[in-house]
Amino acid sequence: MTLSPERVPATGVRRLTATLYGYSFLDDLVLLYPVYALLFVDTGLSVWQISSLFMLWSLTGVLVEVPSGAWADAVSRRTLLWLGPLLGAVGFALWVLVPSYEAFAAGFVLWGIRGALGSGALEALVYEELERLGAADRYARVMGRAHAAGLVGVVTSMALAGPVLAFGGYPAVGLATVLACLLTAAVASRFPEHRTATVRGDSWATALTTLRTGLAGARRDPSVRGALLLVPAVGAVWGALDEYTPLLARDTGVSEETVPYLLLLIWAGATVGSLLAGAGERLGTAGLAGLLAGSALALAVGAVARTPSGLALVALAFGGFQLATVLADVRLQQRIDSSGRATLTSVAGVGTELATITVYGAYAMLGSAHAHGTVFAVFAAPYLVTALLLAAGSSGVTARR
């Protein structure tokens, strides 16, 4: 049977999205997520040593992010997507086979490289495959669902880690995590990719050339530059605050056993935000500004309430920030050309990493003197500033028309 022209793109989109959703779910199905801090403490690491591991993790991402994006524009993006989980599997195996500071450090370096290889390459591959199929207008909805699938993977990890830990201890949790990494690599190998790699001879020289070309394009085009800045402005603060939500939940006065359920509420809010990305694309610049402002107010009010019901507002805020994060990525993808897509996406990723590290430092200073709810409320301010800048820019464009 010969497929009609309409049927071929539909089949291609289904294959791409099914692979993407499976990959996103498995990529975040890391059962070590909720228990690795316990593993570090049980191994005898000090607070300083644990903090240094987190710094090493972030620094690895910063150093590898842009080169990996340039490499993704020069070679096969699909290759990077299946290679990354294999590196992660090696790192997680080291954690449970030879638990020590050195093994944990090596694991975090490999985990950082894993994340950097996928960042930029995934977005570029998905956008260009959709564009090839004449479905680029579905990118926001597709990526929103992919983010939601990843969040479901995180929630599933949280639900399974406890029983698996009780059954077989850290080795069992580590084995489950390694298996999930191997499955992620297998699914990634199924991504369709129809672009031709540009490498000829020295692949690193080609990647460097691609990096220079992509950055030059951003300097020439103010709209690309603005989209690059918007990604970290939207994604960094709430992404960093997420690490402190257990402390915020505990400060509401609930028992330790109740904290995970409050965290699931917040994750549910973020998941809903991802699923609304398709509809949210119609908001425009002014609508995005309103979304950020409303989410910032919900964050501030919910955090200072210091009650379980107040966390419902925090969940609403995280949903809005998650939606805005997807929409910021959409704006970036729509403004760059295919030659440097992964490179510039990775540049935005580096900006997010650097801003996130800044938030960590600021939180450490503020959190030593103020309640967690107060600190969360303070970090609503950057979103209000971003919203005002977006609104001003939108008003300026309207006035010129």
Phi, psi and omega in degrees: 000133179268128179283142177289160179302325180291327184288324182299309177300321181298318178295319179296319179295319180296320178296315181298311184291322178298318178295316181298314183293320177295318178298314183297318179297310183291327181296332179256005177274071183247099185293343176285345180313300188281354185235358185293331176296323177294320178300317180297314181296316181294336177280346178103012181287146176275169178299320179298317180296319179296317179297322180295329177294317178297320179296319178298319178301310181295318181296322177300316179300318180297316184288328187262340188304302184292313177303322180291325177295317177297321178296322180295331176281343183261336182231192181289124177290324179300322179300316180295326183290329177268339178289320182304308179300329178294320176296320178298321180299319178297315181297315180293325177297320178300322183302317186265339179277318181226065184300117180195166180301317182297319179293320178296320179297314178299320179297319179292324176297314179295322178294320178296319177295319178304311180295320182293323179297324181278331181290128182091308180297318182294309182299317181296316180298313183296314182297315184287328176291320176296320179297319179299326181272004181073027184233030181298335180291349178269000187303315182299314181294318181295313181290328175298317178291327177295317176299320178296320178298321177296320178295324175297323176298320178296313180298319178297320177299318180296323182286326185270336187300316181300305179300320180293321178297318179294328183284313188224012179070194182298325177302320180293318178296318179296318179298316179298322180293317179297317178299320178297322177297318180295321177295322178299315179298319180296317179293320180299327180293348180267359178298134173286141177211118185247000176285158178258128178300142185264003185291131172223111181082241185282105183294326180289324176295320177296318179297320179295320178297318178298320179298313180298319180296316180297316180293324178297321177297322179293322179294325182284330188250109180299328181292323176292318180299316179296320179294324178296319181288329183292326183301307177291328180298327181270319190268339190286313189294308183289332176295324177284319180299332180304326181294339183257002181299328176299323179291322177296318180294319180295328181289352177281353177095006180280167178287162179301324182293336182275338184305314180302326180291324176292325177294322177298326176298316180294317177297325178297320177299316179296323179296316178299320178301319177297318183291340181270005186299322180299312178290325182293340181298339180279358184294323185077181184294315180296321179294322177296320177298317178295322178298315180294318180296314179296320179294322179297317179295319178298320179297313183296312182294315181294323183288315183287343178295327179053043176227156176302322179293329177296331179293341174296324176291323176297319177298319177298318179296315180296325175298317178295319179292323177296316177299315180296326178297316177296317181294325177296320177296321178299314179301320180294312182298327181286344186256354181245154179268170189292335186295328181233027187297309181293325180300307183290329175296322178290326175300317176297324178295321177296318177302319178295318179298314181295318178294324179296317178299321177298319179295319177304314180296316180295321180295321180300320180288314182290321184292340179284344183238349185226160177294154181299323178299321178294318180295317177302317181297321178300321182283001170285337184301315179303327179289325176295321177296314178299319179297318179296319179295318178296317180297319179295318178295320178295321179293323179296318178297317180296320180296320180294330178290000000 
